[in-house]
Amino acid sequence: MKTMTKSAAALPLNTIVAGDCIEAMNALPAESVDLIFADPPYNLQLRGDLHRPDNSKVDAVDDEWDQFASFKAYDDFTRAWLKAARRLLKPDGAIWVIGSYHNIFRVGAALQDQGFWILNDVVWRKSNPMPNFRGKRFTNAHETMIWAGKSENSKYTFNYEALKALNEGIQMRSDWVLPICTGHERLKDEAGDKAHPTQKPESLLHRILVGSTNPGDVILDPFFGTGTTGAVAKMLGRDFIGIEREEAYRKVAEKRISMVRKFDNEALQTTTSKRAEPRVPFGQLVERGMLRPGENLYSMNGRHKAKVRADGTLIGSDVKGSIHQVGAAYEKAPSCNGWTYWCYKKDGKNVPIDILRQQIRAEMAN
Ligand SMILES: C[S@@+](CC[C@H](N)C(=O)[O-])C[C@H]1O[C@@H](n2cnc3c(N)ncnc32)[C@H](O)[C@@H]1O
């Protein structure tokens, strides 16, 4: 069962708070949120309608919520919501902010000025971008996401192995190629028009939440829109808090999230980092009689052997020390992972010593 701290108990978990995000955030308890995902107004500064070559009007973001009188007005708003957001983050919390060239540089400067520590900027390259209708500039084919820790010292969550597994075993890079939200995922209103002009794809939030949160974490989205963050958080067994000032969007989001099912617990287990697994000293194998003092270990390449001593060190020809030190000395290498270097003999067969470590770890997990 999840233990609720006093502040967590007061949180409106898995709900959409109506109203202005700055006021709503200021009403929540400090240091209560693990991650913030924010998709704030872009301040697109559109001058008049945009038309395609056939003169049809482009459905661009011209909503009232995206209008600011000046860059200064936008900066004041950005600094105010970031300040409120930072107060809510736990010390080891982190924030993602997505934006375009219109606003992301201003947001980046404000983040740094307020003490957030930028960890990466991730480029979301749209595999199916809208063309540049006027043909006067490059096709605007990406958005930028800034990922930042609450402070330089934050021990933020980064599920390196899970992200690598998502990417078929290759380290995840900071350029993500994903389609914009289209097809059945794109929510429509009664008239069949887009329910929201800037609905983000669930694939983007899936990667962010798998990579930088754990099941049970609390994720706040102060610009909730259609609730993409809430929908993906629910699927992934995370808690969310959404804030949205437009009633029409709140209704769309509520309906959407009510239809989402959480994945089962087994499906939510992701690949963990080896470093996150409990440390098992080699000596424990000896103490527990899994290996006996005097028994020989053999290198996996079959070239070397060394004898186990009662204190969990090895002694070989002209060398003694830990499983790592003796392996490194034999291979004349600066370092060696003894757990993958050595094996022992069982019924005449070579068995990696790491199998014994895994047995102990499995016991510890029960
Ligand atoms: C870029 S959209 C977010 C879209 C969302 N990520 C999605 O996938 O649907 C920004 C949203 O923030 C809302 N918004 C703008 N200013 C706000 C404010 N001060 N407080 C709360 N919501 C606000 C807008 O109504 C809009 O729905």
CSV table of C-alpha atoms and ligand atoms in Angstrom, one decimal:
chain,number,residue,atom,x,y,z
A,1,MET,CA,0.0,0.0,0.0
A,2,LYS,CA,1.3,3.5,-0.8
A,3,THR,CA,2.1,5.5,2.3
A,4,MET,CA,0.5,9.0,2.1
A,5,THR,CA,2.5,11.8,3.6
A,6,LYS,CA,0.5,14.6,5.2
A,7,SER,CA,1.0,16.8,2.1
A,8,ALA,CA,0.2,14.0,-0.3
A,9,ALA,CA,-3.1,13.4,1.5
A,10,ALA,CA,-4.1,16.9,0.7
A,11,LEU,CA,-3.4,16.6,-3.0
A,12,PRO,CA,-6.3,16.5,-5.4
A,13,LEU,CA,-4.9,13.4,-7.1
A,14,ASN,CA,-6.3,12.2,-10.4
A,15,THR,CA,-8.5,15.3,-10.8
A,16,ILE,CA,-8.6,18.3,-13.1
A,17,VAL,CA,-8.5,21.5,-11.2
A,18,ALA,CA,-10.5,24.3,-12.8
A,19,GLY,CA,-9.0,27.8,-13.0
A,20,ASP,CA,-5.8,29.7,-13.5
A,21,CYS,CA,-2.7,27.6,-13.0
A,22,ILE,CA,-0.8,30.1,-11.0
A,23,GLU,CA,-3.6,30.5,-8.4
A,24,ALA,CA,-4.3,26.7,-8.4
A,25,MET,CA,-0.6,25.8,-7.9
A,26,ASN,CA,-0.2,28.3,-5.1
A,27,ALA,CA,-3.1,26.6,-3.3
A,28,LEU,CA,-1.3,23.2,-3.3
A,29,PRO,CA,1.1,22.0,-0.6
A,30,ALA,CA,4.8,22.7,-1.2
A,31,GLU,CA,7.2,19.9,-2.2
A,32,SER,CA,4.4,17.4,-3.0
A,33,VAL,CA,5.0,16.7,-6.7
A,34,ASP,CA,7.6,14.4,-8.4
A,35,LEU,CA,7.4,15.7,-11.9
A,36,ILE,CA,5.8,18.6,-13.8
A,37,PHE,CA,5.0,18.4,-17.5
A,38,ALA,CA,4.1,21.8,-18.9
A,39,ASP,CA,2.9,22.7,-22.4
A,40,PRO,CA,2.3,26.4,-21.9
A,41,PRO,CA,0.9,28.9,-24.3
A,42,TYR,CA,3.3,29.4,-27.3
A,43,ASN,CA,2.7,33.1,-27.7
A,44,LEU,CA,2.6,32.5,-31.5
A,45,GLN,CA,2.1,36.2,-32.3
A,46,LEU,CA,0.1,35.4,-35.4
A,47,ARG,CA,-0.6,38.4,-37.6
A,48,GLY,CA,-3.9,37.7,-39.4
A,49,ASP,CA,-5.2,34.4,-40.8
A,50,LEU,CA,-3.0,31.9,-42.5
A,51,HIS,CA,-4.1,30.4,-45.8
A,52,ARG,CA,-3.1,27.4,-48.0
A,53,PRO,CA,-2.2,27.9,-51.7
A,54,ASP,CA,-5.8,27.0,-52.5
A,55,ASN,CA,-6.9,29.8,-50.2
A,56,SER,CA,-8.5,27.6,-47.6
A,57,LYS,CA,-7.8,28.8,-44.0
A,58,VAL,CA,-5.2,27.0,-41.9
A,59,ASP,CA,-6.5,25.9,-38.5
A,60,ALA,CA,-3.7,27.6,-36.6
A,61,VAL,CA,-3.5,28.4,-32.8
A,62,ASP,CA,-5.2,31.8,-32.6
A,63,ASP,CA,-7.1,31.2,-29.3
A,64,GLU,CA,-7.4,33.8,-26.7
A,65,TRP,CA,-5.3,31.7,-24.2
A,66,ASP,CA,-2.3,32.2,-26.6
A,67,GLN,CA,-2.5,36.0,-26.8
A,68,PHE,CA,0.0,38.2,-24.9
A,69,ALA,CA,0.4,41.9,-25.4
A,70,SER,CA,4.2,41.8,-25.5
A,71,PHE,CA,7.3,39.7,-24.9
A,72,LYS,CA,7.5,41.3,-21.5
A,73,ALA,CA,3.9,40.2,-20.7
A,74,TYR,CA,4.8,36.7,-21.8
A,75,ASP,CA,8.0,36.7,-19.7
A,76,ASP,CA,6.1,37.9,-16.6
A,77,PHE,CA,3.6,35.2,-17.0
A,78,THR,CA,6.3,32.5,-17.6
A,79,ARG,CA,8.3,33.6,-14.5
A,80,ALA,CA,5.1,33.6,-12.4
A,81,TRP,CA,4.0,30.1,-13.3
A,82,LEU,CA,7.5,28.7,-13.1
A,83,LYS,CA,7.9,30.1,-9.6
A,84,ALA,CA,4.6,28.5,-8.5
A,85,ALA,CA,5.6,25.2,-10.2
A,86,ARG,CA,9.1,25.1,-8.5
A,87,ARG,CA,7.5,25.5,-5.0
A,88,LEU,CA,5.5,22.4,-5.6
A,89,LEU,CA,8.4,20.1,-6.7
A,90,LYS,CA,10.0,17.8,-4.3
A,91,PRO,CA,13.7,18.5,-3.8
A,92,ASP,CA,14.6,15.7,-6.2
A,93,GLY,CA,11.8,16.6,-8.6
A,94,ALA,CA,12.1,17.7,-12.3
A,95,ILE,CA,10.2,19.6,-14.9
A,96,TRP,CA,9.6,19.2,-18.7
A,97,VAL,CA,8.5,22.2,-20.7
A,98,ILE,CA,7.6,21.9,-24.3
A,99,GLY,CA,7.6,24.8,-26.7
A,100,SER,CA,8.5,26.1,-30.2
A,101,TYR,CA,11.0,28.7,-31.4
A,102,HIS,CA,8.4,31.4,-30.4
A,103,ASN,CA,8.7,30.8,-26.7
A,104,ILE,CA,11.2,28.0,-25.7
A,105,PHE,CA,14.3,30.3,-25.5
A,106,ARG,CA,12.5,32.7,-23.2
A,107,VAL,CA,11.3,29.7,-21.1
A,108,GLY,CA,14.8,28.3,-21.0
A,109,ALA,CA,16.3,31.6,-19.6
A,110,ALA,CA,13.6,31.9,-17.0
A,111,LEU,CA,14.2,28.3,-15.9
A,112,GLN,CA,17.9,28.9,-15.3
A,113,ASP,CA,17.3,32.3,-13.6
A,114,GLN,CA,15.0,30.6,-11.1
A,115,GLY,CA,17.5,27.9,-10.1
A,116,PHE,CA,16.2,25.0,-12.2
A,117,TRP,CA,19.1,22.9,-13.6
A,118,ILE,CA,18.8,22.0,-17.3
A,119,LEU,CA,19.5,18.4,-17.9
A,120,ASN,CA,18.8,18.1,-21.6
A,121,ASP,CA,16.9,19.8,-24.4
A,122,VAL,CA,15.1,17.1,-26.4
A,123,VAL,CA,14.1,17.8,-29.9
A,124,TRP,CA,10.8,16.2,-30.9
A,125,ARG,CA,11.1,15.8,-34.7
A,126,LYS,CA,7.7,15.5,-36.2
A,127,SER,CA,7.6,12.7,-38.8
A,128,ASN,CA,4.5,14.2,-40.4
A,129,PRO,CA,4.8,18.0,-39.9
A,130,MET,CA,2.5,20.6,-41.4
A,131,PRO,CA,4.1,22.1,-44.5
A,132,ASN,CA,5.2,25.7,-44.7
A,133,PHE,CA,2.2,27.1,-46.7
A,134,ARG,CA,3.8,30.4,-47.7
A,135,GLY,CA,7.1,28.8,-48.8
A,136,LYS,CA,9.0,31.6,-47.2
A,137,ARG,CA,10.7,29.7,-44.4
A,138,PHE,CA,11.8,26.1,-43.6
A,139,THR,CA,9.1,23.7,-42.7
A,140,ASN,CA,8.7,23.9,-39.0
A,141,ALA,CA,9.2,20.3,-38.2
A,142,HIS,CA,10.1,20.1,-34.5
A,143,GLU,CA,9.4,21.3,-31.0
A,144,THR,CA,11.9,21.5,-28.2
A,145,MET,CA,11.4,20.1,-24.7
A,146,ILE,CA,13.6,21.3,-21.9
A,147,TRP,CA,14.1,18.8,-19.1
A,148,ALA,CA,15.4,20.3,-15.9
A,149,GLY,CA,16.0,19.3,-12.3
A,150,LYS,CA,14.6,21.4,-9.5
A,151,SER,CA,18.1,22.4,-8.6
A,152,GLU,CA,21.7,21.4,-9.5
A,153,ASN,CA,21.6,18.9,-6.6
A,154,SER,CA,18.4,17.2,-7.4
A,155,LYS,CA,18.6,13.4,-7.6
A,156,TYR,CA,16.1,13.3,-10.5
A,157,THR,CA,14.6,10.1,-11.8
A,158,PHE,CA,16.2,8.8,-15.0
A,159,ASN,CA,15.3,5.3,-16.1
A,160,TYR,CA,18.2,4.8,-18.3
A,161,GLU,CA,17.8,1.0,-18.9
A,162,ALA,CA,14.0,1.3,-19.6
A,163,LEU,CA,14.6,4.0,-22.2
A,164,LYS,CA,17.4,1.9,-23.7
A,165,ALA,CA,15.0,-1.1,-23.8
A,166,LEU,CA,12.3,1.1,-25.5
A,167,ASN,CA,15.0,1.9,-28.2
A,168,GLU,CA,15.8,-1.8,-28.9
A,169,GLY,CA,18.9,-1.8,-26.7
A,170,ILE,CA,20.5,1.4,-28.0
A,171,GLN,CA,21.0,4.4,-25.7
A,172,MET,CA,18.1,6.8,-26.1
A,173,ARG,CA,19.2,10.1,-27.8
A,174,SER,CA,17.9,13.6,-27.4
A,175,ASP,CA,16.2,13.7,-30.8
A,176,TRP,CA,12.9,11.8,-30.9
A,177,VAL,CA,11.1,11.1,-34.1
A,178,LEU,CA,7.4,10.7,-33.4
A,179,PRO,CA,4.3,11.7,-35.4
A,180,ILE,CA,2.0,14.5,-34.4
A,181,CYS,CA,-1.4,13.6,-33.0
A,182,THR,CA,-3.7,12.4,-35.8
A,183,GLY,CA,-6.2,9.7,-36.6
A,184,HIS,CA,-8.2,8.0,-33.9
A,185,GLU,CA,-6.1,9.6,-31.2
A,186,ARG,CA,-7.1,13.2,-32.2
A,187,LEU,CA,-10.1,14.2,-30.2
A,188,LYS,CA,-13.0,15.8,-32.0
A,189,ASP,CA,-15.9,18.0,-30.9
A,190,GLU,CA,-19.6,17.5,-31.8
A,191,ALA,CA,-19.1,19.3,-35.1
A,192,GLY,CA,-16.3,16.9,-36.0
A,193,ASP,CA,-13.6,19.6,-35.6
A,194,LYS,CA,-10.4,19.3,-33.5
A,195,ALA,CA,-11.4,19.5,-29.9
A,196,HIS,CA,-8.1,21.3,-29.1
A,197,PRO,CA,-5.6,23.0,-31.5
A,198,THR,CA,-2.4,21.6,-29.8
A,199,GLN,CA,-3.2,18.1,-28.5
A,200,LYS,CA,0.1,16.3,-28.0
A,201,PRO,CA,0.7,12.7,-29.0
A,202,GLU,CA,0.5,10.1,-26.3
A,203,SER,CA,3.7,8.6,-27.5
A,204,LEU,CA,5.6,11.7,-26.4
A,205,LEU,CA,4.2,11.5,-22.9
A,206,HIS,CA,4.7,7.7,-22.8
A,207,ARG,CA,8.5,8.2,-23.3
A,208,ILE,CA,8.7,11.1,-20.9
A,209,LEU,CA,6.8,9.3,-18.1
A,210,VAL,CA,8.6,5.9,-18.6
A,211,GLY,CA,11.9,7.7,-18.7
A,212,SER,CA,11.6,10.1,-15.8
A,213,THR,CA,9.0,8.8,-13.3
A,214,ASN,CA,8.1,5.6,-11.5
A,215,PRO,CA,4.8,4.0,-10.8
A,216,GLY,CA,3.0,5.8,-8.0
A,217,ASP,CA,4.7,9.2,-8.7
A,218,VAL,CA,2.7,12.3,-8.8
A,219,ILE,CA,2.8,14.3,-12.1
A,220,LEU,CA,1.4,17.8,-12.4
A,221,ASP,CA,0.4,19.3,-15.7
A,222,PRO,CA,-0.6,23.0,-15.3
A,223,PHE,CA,-1.7,23.4,-18.9
A,224,PHE,CA,-3.8,20.3,-19.2
A,225,GLY,CA,-5.7,20.9,-22.4
A,226,THR,CA,-7.2,17.6,-23.5
A,227,GLY,CA,-5.4,15.8,-20.7
A,228,THR,CA,-2.8,13.8,-22.6
A,229,THR,CA,-0.6,13.8,-19.5
A,230,GLY,CA,-3.4,12.5,-17.4
A,231,ALA,CA,-4.4,9.7,-19.9
A,232,VAL,CA,-0.8,8.4,-20.2
A,233,ALA,CA,-0.2,8.7,-16.4
A,234,LYS,CA,-3.3,6.6,-15.7
A,235,MET,CA,-2.3,3.9,-18.2
A,236,LEU,CA,1.2,3.8,-16.6
A,237,GLY,CA,0.0,3.6,-13.0
A,238,ARG,CA,1.1,7.1,-12.0
A,239,ASP,CA,-1.0,9.8,-10.3
A,240,PHE,CA,-1.7,13.1,-12.0
A,241,ILE,CA,-3.0,16.5,-11.2
A,242,GLY,CA,-4.3,18.6,-14.1
A,243,ILE,CA,-5.0,22.3,-14.2
A,244,GLU,CA,-7.0,23.8,-17.0
A,245,ARG,CA,-8.9,27.1,-17.2
A,246,GLU,CA,-11.2,26.4,-20.2
A,247,GLU,CA,-14.3,24.3,-19.3
A,248,ALA,CA,-14.7,22.9,-22.8
A,249,TYR,CA,-11.2,21.3,-22.6
A,250,ARG,CA,-11.8,20.0,-19.1
A,251,LYS,CA,-14.9,18.2,-20.2
A,252,VAL,CA,-13.0,16.6,-23.2
A,253,ALA,CA,-10.1,15.6,-20.8
A,254,GLU,CA,-12.4,14.1,-18.2
A,255,LYS,CA,-14.3,11.9,-20.7
A,256,ARG,CA,-11.0,10.8,-22.3
A,257,ILE,CA,-9.4,9.8,-19.0
A,258,SER,CA,-12.5,8.0,-17.8
A,259,MET,CA,-12.2,5.7,-20.7
A,260,VAL,CA,-8.5,4.9,-20.1
A,261,ARG,CA,-7.5,1.6,-18.4
A,262,LYS,CA,-4.4,1.2,-16.3
A,263,PHE,CA,-2.0,-1.4,-17.7
A,264,ASP,CA,-1.6,-4.4,-15.4
A,265,ASN,CA,1.1,-4.3,-12.7
A,266,GLU,CA,3.3,-6.9,-14.5
A,267,ALA,CA,3.2,-4.9,-17.7
A,268,LEU,CA,4.3,-1.8,-15.7
A,269,GLN,CA,7.6,-3.4,-14.5
A,270,THR,CA,10.4,-1.9,-16.6
A,271,THR,CA,14.0,-2.7,-17.1
A,272,THR,CA,15.9,-1.4,-14.2
A,273,SER,CA,19.5,-0.2,-14.0
A,274,LYS,CA,22.0,-2.8,-12.6
A,275,ARG,CA,23.2,0.0,-10.4
A,276,ALA,CA,19.7,0.2,-8.8
A,277,GLU,CA,19.9,-3.5,-7.8
A,278,PRO,CA,21.1,-4.3,-4.2
A,279,ARG,CA,24.8,-4.7,-3.8
A,280,VAL,CA,25.9,-8.3,-3.0
A,281,PRO,CA,29.6,-8.6,-1.9
A,282,PHE,CA,31.4,-11.7,-3.3
A,283,GLY,CA,32.3,-12.6,0.3
A,284,GLN,CA,28.6,-13.3,1.0
A,285,LEU,CA,28.8,-16.3,-1.4
A,286,VAL,CA,31.6,-17.7,0.7
A,287,GLU,CA,29.9,-17.0,4.0
A,288,ARG,CA,26.8,-18.7,2.8
A,289,GLY,CA,28.6,-21.8,1.6
A,290,MET,CA,27.6,-21.2,-2.0
A,291,LEU,CA,31.4,-21.3,-2.8
A,292,ARG,CA,33.9,-23.0,-0.4
A,293,PRO,CA,37.3,-21.6,0.6
A,294,GLY,CA,39.9,-23.5,-1.4
A,295,GLU,CA,37.6,-24.0,-4.4
A,296,ASN,CA,38.9,-22.8,-7.7
A,297,LEU,CA,37.3,-20.2,-10.0
A,298,TYR,CA,38.0,-20.2,-13.7
A,299,SER,CA,38.1,-17.3,-16.1
A,300,MET,CA,35.3,-17.5,-18.7
A,301,ASN,CA,37.9,-17.5,-21.5
A,302,GLY,CA,39.4,-20.6,-19.9
A,303,ARG,CA,42.9,-19.2,-19.6
A,304,HIS,CA,43.2,-18.5,-15.8
A,305,LYS,CA,42.2,-19.9,-12.5
A,306,ALA,CA,42.3,-18.6,-8.9
A,307,LYS,CA,41.5,-20.1,-5.5
A,308,VAL,CA,38.7,-18.7,-3.2
A,309,ARG,CA,39.9,-17.6,0.3
A,310,ALA,CA,37.9,-17.5,3.5
A,311,ASP,CA,37.7,-13.7,3.4
A,312,GLY,CA,36.1,-13.6,-0.1
A,313,THR,CA,39.4,-12.7,-1.9
A,314,LEU,CA,41.1,-14.8,-4.6
A,315,ILE,CA,44.6,-16.0,-4.8
A,316,GLY,CA,46.1,-16.9,-8.2
A,317,SER,CA,49.6,-17.2,-9.6
A,318,ASP,CA,51.5,-14.1,-8.2
A,319,VAL,CA,48.3,-12.1,-7.5
A,320,LYS,CA,45.7,-11.8,-4.8
A,321,GLY,CA,42.8,-9.5,-4.3
A,322,SER,CA,39.1,-9.1,-5.0
A,323,ILE,CA,37.4,-11.0,-7.9
A,324,HIS,CA,37.8,-7.7,-9.9
A,325,GLN,CA,41.4,-7.1,-9.0
A,326,VAL,CA,42.6,-10.6,-9.9
A,327,GLY,CA,40.7,-10.6,-13.1
A,328,ALA,CA,42.1,-7.2,-14.1
A,329,ALA,CA,45.7,-8.4,-13.2
A,330,TYR,CA,45.4,-11.6,-15.3
A,331,GLU,CA,44.0,-9.6,-18.3
A,332,LYS,CA,46.5,-6.7,-17.8
A,333,ALA,CA,43.5,-4.5,-18.0
A,334,PRO,CA,42.8,-1.3,-15.9
A,335,SER,CA,39.6,-2.8,-14.5
A,336,CYS,CA,37.5,-5.9,-14.8
A,337,ASN,CA,34.0,-6.9,-13.8
A,338,GLY,CA,34.8,-10.1,-11.7
A,339,TRP,CA,31.1,-11.0,-11.7
A,340,THR,CA,31.1,-11.6,-15.5
A,341,TYR,CA,34.8,-12.8,-15.6
A,342,TRP,CA,34.7,-15.8,-13.3
A,343,CYS,CA,32.8,-19.1,-13.2
A,344,TYR,CA,32.9,-22.2,-11.0
A,345,LYS,CA,32.6,-25.9,-11.8
A,346,LYS,CA,29.4,-27.7,-11.1
A,347,ASP,CA,29.0,-31.3,-12.3
A,348,GLY,CA,32.0,-30.7,-14.6
A,349,LYS,CA,30.3,-27.7,-16.2
A,350,ASN,CA,31.3,-24.0,-16.0
A,351,VAL,CA,28.7,-21.9,-14.2
A,352,PRO,CA,29.1,-18.1,-14.0
A,353,ILE,CA,29.4,-16.8,-10.4
A,354,ASP,CA,26.9,-14.1,-11.3
A,355,ILE,CA,24.2,-16.8,-11.2
A,356,LEU,CA,24.8,-17.1,-7.4
A,357,ARG,CA,24.6,-13.3,-7.0
A,358,GLN,CA,21.2,-13.4,-8.8
A,359,GLN,CA,19.9,-16.1,-6.5
A,360,ILE,CA,20.7,-13.9,-3.5
A,361,ARG,CA,19.1,-10.9,-5.1
A,362,ALA,CA,16.0,-12.8,-5.9
A,363,GLU,CA,15.8,-13.8,-2.2
A,364,MET,CA,16.2,-10.2,-1.2
A,365,ALA,CA,13.3,-9.1,-3.4
A,366,ASN,CA,10.9,-11.5,-1.8
B,1,LIG,C1,-0.6,24.2,-25.5
B,1,LIG,S1,-2.1,23.8,-24.7
B,1,LIG,C2,-1.8,22.2,-23.9
B,1,LIG,C3,-2.3,21.0,-24.7
B,1,LIG,C4,-2.2,19.7,-24.0
B,1,LIG,N1,-0.8,19.4,-23.7
B,1,LIG,C5,-2.8,18.6,-24.7
B,1,LIG,O1,-2.1,17.6,-25.1
B,1,LIG,O2,-4.0,18.6,-25.0
B,1,LIG,C6,-2.2,24.9,-23.4
B,1,LIG,C7,-3.4,24.8,-22.5
B,1,LIG,O3,-3.3,25.7,-21.4
B,1,LIG,C8,-4.5,26.3,-21.0
B,1,LIG,N2,-4.1,27.5,-20.3
B,1,LIG,C9,-3.5,28.7,-20.8
B,1,LIG,N3,-3.2,29.5,-19.9
B,1,LIG,C10,-3.7,29.0,-18.7
B,1,LIG,C11,-3.6,29.4,-17.3
B,1,LIG,N4,-3.1,30.6,-17.0
B,1,LIG,N5,-4.1,28.5,-16.4
B,1,LIG,C12,-4.6,27.3,-16.8
B,1,LIG,N6,-4.7,26.9,-18.0
B,1,LIG,C13,-4.2,27.7,-19.0
B,1,LIG,C14,-5.2,26.6,-22.4
B,1,LIG,O4,-6.6,26.7,-22.2
B,1,LIG,C15,-4.7,25.3,-23.2
B,1,LIG,O5,-5.7,24.3,-23.1
